[in-house]
């Protein structure tokens, strides 16, 4: 064994209750690393199988028995001193909200502890007829009855399972009522405070009647060249400590540090993206959070950054003690997007999202779209059942969490997500989503690279696959002009490829504020025993992104889906640094496709051959 | 035909899906009238059947296939000009919250329209394997699939069914999520704003997977002596109009008129009955409701009183437009009992109770008990999951509705009801309930008759089977001293018997502020064609109450269950007109049992013979 994998993947067929294990294939791992990359490779094998059986991937029901759900770790996961490596990646062949590939990455402890339990990944097939959970304990795996857990919130589910198993290195990933109720913005929560959050992975889990996965154990994660690794890791951890973002901004203010930064850049979407400046952003900034709501900080397993927060709203109608977060994206989606300028309701609504298992980005954005629809007179009053759906109404976001998770009253419409909701009311343009996935908190009219990133992200409107905010706003690795489209195609491709490496490693993207591809090459070489160069690492990333794109094309997506909501393409930003700007997407897209070697958004045979992708 | 019944009862076996009709037996009707009386008679036949089969009634699961649910109208129901006769009565062999007989009475339109649909009552047996609803339309009955309705709130359920049937005289009774989730304080809502509310009748319906019953039709309700009836009815309607309570207090302020009245009497339980005076009761009085929240008034079918309210909370965190109520009991339970002095949260929480299908009396009282437990340090902090469960915290009652209906977080404990909740935390004495049913808004230390009424009510802590507030506080039919125990046994027996007549007629108890047993005798004689005297009518009431008591004894109840929470028996009222008073229950109970002809709370054979009750 010359690599850092424990070496096996658990395969569970919930229809037949058959459990098997498969070794990680080293040749595949060398091409796709682990985590997201290995999962994409496995998902592609399912695509091939289904096509051989005459099942078109386009016809697969995201909530049906053919969908496949994968939990994956990578060579870095759970390795002591590997920077911020307590994470795991979750993928589904098809996401309920979008119909695109499902993909999510979560922190916490679960990823590391999965590895300590003796497994590197889990592949879930089929559908159970009754609620079950999986127990992976010290190398053994069991499907167990979850009848008593069904209906419970994520906290009660987690605590009940933790109490039943006990011991150190024990962790639970689970769904809440939203996942059980197949809400297409349901998340998979782990450790009560982290989520694989986007496009309805929780609903996929719910459709399989898989309530939870508990992992526990103390199996060692091997490191091929331990002395070399220690040296590289120490250097990387130092770099993280000395970096202004990872050593100062994130530890001090959490991800909320971005509120003032992005608002100052005029790219903090306000009231369903009608402008990019929130007048009272200071009220929901990281600085205010720290001063008035922060109880303490919190770090994921193996993380020296510690961006997590615990906050309390000590009095008033939105009172809640020791709630997790809120994160920047949540503060924006439940706050600025809905015109809400107070932390109390945001912290409370976010807590409910965690409890019930909802994605706060999609929830907040969908509420914001509904608010705009309502204010413009497109929602019949009787649909609201006494609710006052107006920008700035803080009570709405709190109540919306309950209503959406259970499809109660107007919640049944919010539960559709913004794309279907806006179509239902005849104004699809109000949905600020790409491929049906609501975009996060960066207006690309003010950060052009993000526009190309959103448009070409495989899973839909996502900031994590091409986070050019780093160079465009923060100046990492170098400061570039956020308002030009120049050279953005190259940056977006680079960040997408690099993010694919990080999500396959699996560790935290925040580490990459301080670490470059060269650092990852050295870290991964030491852990796996392979000899990886910076270029090889980025090529692996490119390969993963391309194979994922191949799956997207089999699911029916092509260049026409690589687009942005009309508001960003046609309505100039009304104020601030990006005043008069729209996103000239077509220009960037052309350059990007050329750089990618894609035709109409689909990799050409030549590109696939170059990347050694075998179809 | 010489009687005012249309004449048939629908019998539905949800296990076999068998539907039959049975004629109303005139001999039975002469002894038990209709409504509650006829239902009690039918339930007793089930008791006999089960005992013959060797099934002990004590072992019947309230949520199992042996429980029987009955919806009943009476000879007055739906008769034009019969005062306030749009009501119906619901009974179950066993109620989930208490294990006692289940009994509830609701206004609205459903009762009258059930009769117009061609049926006088519905008996539900068995359990459906999948969600269904019943459609009773123009004399025909069908069991229909309710898969699409399951999970919906009471408004969406009602509106979806109303739209599917259309036509006039159409009405829906249904359960919300609380009933589906078998919460033992789930109600059956009808017409979106009225409920058969107590002890979990909604959970019985949920356990049978019966989501709703829609009734529609325009079949005539016969009146035996129409000219005579018109004369009597006109006189009665005049009396109602000219009565200070039914002609002025209730129409002007709704049931909330009682807040100031009962608080002034020092019998308005505050903070889980720690005292009988709420310092800021004016803030939640009928006068304040009318001035600041009332949108419009509303009356049930055939009612000239019109005590219903529509209220709006126009801004703030508890905003809700055009919500029903709130009623006096709700204002007390969600307000004073929990130490909450503002209408906003009360109206909002009450609206959620209606939406989700919860009994606000039991919910508020259970929250109040939990608040006292928590303030005294008996609830471990981690059970609260960040919740601040303190008297006066308005946000709690709103959130509690969601949490209880879905058993989320601390809601799983609230969903137990106060008796089990307080036992769970080792202090059963904090549960202000009789036979497990939370008492309503009258402290019997200040209104002694109510103490005996609560204690001896068959269904548990109930104000509607012996409402001696009328003479003790309001002075109807004559003013008596609320603080003495003297003669209260006679009053309670009289009111219990009379209420049994009213609930079997079926019309509204509020009419009895203006009408006496003699009026009922005349009204019923004219409608049915029988010749009933005042004494005969009250004897029918006594018969019903006794047969119900016989069923109670078969369910395992006896004199030991005819009691009150220790707080009322031992803790003197600390202030106000009833200062130093406790309830001397034993004295009143002895007199009452003697008057009743009961031994240890069970009717003697002699009494049964006298009442012509055949076992």
XYZ file of N, CA and C in Angstrom, chain B residues 221-343:
369
model
N -84.902 19.549 5.976
C -85.000 18.972 7.317
C -86.448 19.148 7.776
N -87.167 18.028 7.971
C -88.597 18.146 8.282
C -88.858 18.668 9.693
N -89.932 19.402 9.819
C -90.402 19.884 11.122
C -91.830 19.362 11.289
N -92.071 18.667 12.413
C -93.360 17.974 12.578
C -94.543 18.953 12.642
N -94.396 19.962 13.510
C -95.509 20.914 13.654
C -94.991 22.298 13.315
N -95.050 22.635 12.037
C -94.302 23.809 11.602
C -94.894 25.116 12.140
N -96.199 25.197 12.244
C -96.771 26.456 12.715
C -96.439 26.683 14.190
N -96.627 25.620 14.968
C -96.304 25.685 16.384
C -94.812 26.010 16.571
N -94.006 25.362 15.731
C -92.557 25.582 15.832
C -92.210 27.038 15.590
N -92.809 27.621 14.551
C -92.494 29.003 14.219
C -92.774 29.930 15.401
N -93.912 29.688 16.064
C -94.270 30.532 17.204
C -93.241 30.419 18.339
N -92.918 29.161 18.685
C -91.955 28.943 19.775
C -90.592 29.511 19.406
N -90.176 29.221 18.180
C -88.844 29.669 17.747
C -88.756 31.189 17.777
N -89.788 31.859 17.290
C -89.773 33.325 17.292
C -89.642 33.869 18.711
N -90.385 33.264 19.609
C -90.294 33.700 20.995
C -88.872 33.502 21.534
N -88.283 32.335 21.209
C -86.926 32.030 21.699
C -85.905 32.994 21.085
N -86.046 33.271 19.811
C -85.096 34.179 19.154
C -85.212 35.578 19.748
N -86.425 35.963 20.071
C -86.611 37.250 20.749
C -85.912 37.264 22.102
N -86.084 36.176 22.819
C -85.451 36.084 24.139
C -83.937 36.199 24.020
N -83.377 35.559 23.011
C -81.921 35.619 22.785
C -81.496 37.051 22.481
N -82.307 37.704 21.665
C -82.003 39.075 21.279
C -82.056 40.025 22.474
N -82.983 39.758 23.376
C -83.189 40.677 24.496
C -82.364 40.351 25.734
N -81.630 39.259 25.657
C -80.812 38.853 26.808
C -79.493 39.629 26.808
N -79.043 40.033 27.992
C -77.841 40.884 28.046
C -76.587 40.159 27.551
N -76.511 38.850 27.777
C -75.330 38.100 27.329
C -75.409 37.801 25.837
N -76.530 37.205 25.409
C -76.633 36.769 24.009
C -77.032 37.899 23.069
N -77.618 38.946 23.627
C -78.035 40.057 22.782
C -77.054 41.211 22.788
N -76.133 41.193 23.758
C -75.238 42.344 23.869
C -73.767 41.945 24.082
N -73.488 41.264 25.197
C -72.096 40.944 25.545
C -71.397 40.134 24.463
N -71.965 38.998 24.103
C -71.330 38.132 23.106
C -71.276 38.764 21.713
N -72.384 39.372 21.234
C -72.287 39.999 19.905
C -71.262 41.132 19.867
N -71.160 41.898 20.937
C -70.281 43.071 20.922
C -68.812 42.696 21.059
N -68.511 41.846 22.003
C -67.107 41.558 22.319
C -66.677 40.128 22.024
N -67.607 39.290 21.565
C -67.266 37.877 21.394
C -67.106 37.223 22.753
N -66.618 35.995 22.756
C -66.465 35.292 24.025
C -65.428 35.974 24.912
N -64.572 36.792 24.279
C -63.542 37.509 25.032
C -64.135 38.485 26.038
N -65.435 38.706 25.942
C -66.106 39.561 26.927
C -65.828 39.071 28.343
N -65.536 37.782 28.478
C -65.349 37.181 29.797
C -64.027 37.539 30.478
N -63.024 37.984 29.694
C -61.694 38.200 30.277
C -61.772 39.108 31.498
N -62.313 40.293 31.315
C -62.393 41.232 32.446
C -63.336 40.730 33.540
N -64.419 40.082 33.121
C -65.398 39.588 34.093
C -64.766 38.549 35.023
N -64.112 37.558 34.435
C -63.553 36.474 35.250
C -62.320 36.947 36.025
N -61.565 37.856 35.436
C -60.395 38.387 36.146
C -60.838 39.206 37.363
N -61.911 39.949 37.184
C -62.444 40.731 38.301
C -62.938 39.819 39.431
N -63.440 38.657 39.015
C -63.892 37.695 40.025
C -62.712 36.978 40.686
N -61.491 37.286 40.218
C -60.306 36.654 40.809
C -60.181 35.190 40.447
N -60.724 34.824 39.292
C -60.734 33.413 38.908
C -60.179 33.195 37.509
N -59.279 34.116 37.105
C -58.686 34.048 35.771
C -57.268 33.494 35.939
N -57.095 32.199 35.759
C -55.815 31.571 36.136
C -54.621 32.202 35.407
N -53.600 32.504 36.182
C -52.431 33.220 35.679
C -51.184 32.383 35.954
N -50.307 32.302 34.964
C -49.036 31.579 35.111
C -49.239 30.185 35.712
N -49.896 29.366 34.932
C -50.172 27.983 35.337
C -50.904 27.908 36.674
N -51.889 28.785 36.845
C -52.795 28.730 37.988
C -52.097 29.044 39.311
N -51.005 29.828 39.254
C -50.362 30.190 40.510
C -51.175 31.250 41.246
N -51.994 31.978 40.475
C -52.962 32.885 41.082
C -54.156 33.019 40.142
N -55.163 33.764 40.571
C -56.379 33.905 39.771
C -56.590 35.303 39.230
N -55.548 36.126 39.335
C -55.650 37.487 38.814
C -54.476 37.761 37.898
N -54.785 38.185 36.670
C -53.741 38.587 35.744
C -53.608 40.097 35.842
N -52.414 40.611 36.205
C -52.296 42.057 36.451
C -52.682 42.889 35.229
N -52.313 42.415 34.036
C -52.569 43.208 32.830
C -53.632 42.571 31.932
N -54.670 42.040 32.565
C -55.726 41.362 31.810
C -56.402 42.292 30.804
N -56.451 43.572 31.141
C -57.087 44.541 30.242
C -56.467 44.471 28.830
N -55.150 44.196 28.791
C -54.454 44.144 27.495
C -54.948 43.014 26.601
N -55.547 41.991 27.204
C -56.027 40.874 26.379
C -57.531 40.693 26.579
N -58.216 41.797 26.851
C -59.659 41.741 27.091
C -60.444 41.834 25.789
N -61.714 41.496 25.867
C -62.599 41.627 24.719
C -62.683 43.067 24.236
N -62.610 43.992 25.185
C -62.673 45.405 24.834
C -61.456 45.790 23.982
N -60.263 45.365 24.405
C -59.045 45.677 23.644
C -59.055 44.959 22.289
N -59.504 43.731 22.293
C -59.596 42.976 21.038
C -60.454 43.735 20.037
N -61.606 44.186 20.522
C -62.563 44.862 19.649
C -61.982 46.163 19.110
N -61.300 46.888 19.995
C -60.783 48.199 19.620
C -59.588 48.093 18.668
N -58.717 47.114 18.906
C -57.442 47.153 18.206
C -57.198 46.048 17.188
N -57.944 44.954 17.254
C -57.628 43.833 16.368
C -58.798 43.350 15.515
N -60.003 43.663 15.943
C -61.183 43.141 15.261
C -61.298 43.656 13.825
N -61.488 42.730 12.890
C -61.735 43.114 11.506
C -63.244 43.102 11.255
N -63.857 41.990 11.638
C -65.309 41.905 11.526
C -65.823 40.768 12.398
N -67.157 40.733 12.544
C -67.777 39.662 13.325
C -68.240 38.560 12.388
N -68.585 37.456 12.976
C -68.931 36.298 12.160
C -69.883 35.422 12.956
N -70.875 34.868 12.277
C -71.823 33.987 12.960
C -71.852 32.616 12.305
N -72.097 31.600 13.097
C -72.278 30.256 12.574
C -73.624 30.173 11.831
N -73.846 29.067 11.163
C -75.110 28.865 10.446
C -76.274 28.990 11.437
N -77.278 29.730 11.045
C -78.510 29.794 11.822
C -78.373 30.454 13.180
N -77.328 31.256 13.354
C -77.110 31.858 14.669
C -77.384 33.350 14.638
N -78.159 33.807 15.611
C -78.474 35.235 15.702
C -77.597 35.943 16.738
N -76.726 35.177 17.391
C -75.834 35.782 18.393
C -74.590 36.339 17.697
N -73.889 35.457 16.961
C -72.720 35.921 16.205
C -71.557 36.284 17.087
N -71.072 35.334 17.875
C -69.952 35.628 18.774
C -68.600 35.523 18.068
N -68.575 34.972 16.844
C -67.302 34.783 16.133
C -66.629 36.091 15.781
N -65.313 36.052 15.715
C -64.510 37.240 15.392
C -63.540 36.912 14.263
N -63.209 37.913 13.487
C -62.061 37.840 12.581
C -61.126 38.957 13.015
N -59.866 38.605 13.277
C -58.915 39.586 13.805
C -57.666 39.660 12.941
N -57.038 40.809 12.955
C -55.765 40.976 12.247
C -54.710 41.555 13.173
N -53.510 41.018 13.058
C -52.340 41.649 13.674
C -51.601 42.280 12.506
N -51.654 43.589 12.413
C -51.254 44.228 11.155
C -49.764 44.400 10.963
N -48.988 44.344 12.026
C -47.543 44.493 11.847
C -46.796 43.769 12.957
N -45.494 43.756 12.849
C -44.666 43.151 13.885
C -44.415 41.684 13.652
N -43.694 41.081 14.582
C -43.229 39.706 14.378
C -44.343 38.664 14.373
N -45.528 39.009 14.857
C -46.610 38.025 14.904
C -47.743 38.394 13.951
N -47.362 39.151 12.934
C -48.313 39.609 11.931
C -49.131 38.466 11.328
N -50.438 38.667 11.255
C -51.307 37.720 10.547
C -52.607 38.448 10.234
N -53.077 38.292 9.018
C -54.272 39.012 8.608
C -55.481 38.087 8.591
N -56.608 38.615 9.059
C -57.891 37.918 8.976
C -57.860 36.529 9.599
N -57.353 36.478 10.794
C -57.330 35.212 11.524
C -58.634 35.057 12.301
N -59.016 33.831 12.545
C -60.241 33.578 13.296
C -60.006 33.821 14.787
N -61.050 34.267 15.448
C -61.017 34.428 16.897
C -60.224 35.635 17.326
N -59.512 35.572 18.448
C -59.434 34.425 19.348
C -60.608 34.379 20.325
N -60.906 33.171 20.781
C -61.962 32.955 21.766
C -61.418 33.162 23.182
N -62.342 33.319 24.103
C -61.978 33.521 25.500
C -61.015 32.451 26.002
N -61.343 31.194 25.748
C -60.508 30.118 26.306
C -59.088 30.180 25.747
N -58.978 30.494 24.458
C -57.668 30.613 23.817
C -56.879 31.787 24.366
N -57.573 32.907 24.521
C -56.920 34.113 25.048
C -56.330 33.811 26.416
N -57.092 33.021 27.170
C -56.593 32.660 28.483
C -55.427 31.660 28.404
N -55.625 30.582 27.639
C -54.635 29.494 27.681
C -53.303 29.921 27.072
N -53.370 30.589 25.910
C -52.127 31.026 25.267
C -51.652 32.349 25.866
N -52.550 33.059 26.546
C -52.194 34.342 27.146
C -51.909 34.226 28.632
N -52.953 34.408 29.440
C -52.773 34.480 30.894
C -52.073 33.253 31.477
N -52.463 32.072 31.030
C -51.847 30.858 31.589
C -50.339 30.872 31.397
N -49.899 31.463 30.288
C -48.466 31.528 29.993
C -47.863 32.878 30.377
N -48.649 33.715 31.020
C -48.138 35.021 31.448
C -47.905 35.982 30.291
N -48.640 35.799 29.209
C -48.420 36.631 28.015
C -49.538 37.656 27.889
N -49.141 38.922 27.805
C -50.122 40.000 27.917
C -50.358 40.769 26.624
N -50.104 40.113 25.485
C -50.341 40.817 24.218
C -51.142 39.961 23.263
N -52.034 40.609 22.514
C -52.869 39.857 21.591
C -52.101 39.339 20.375
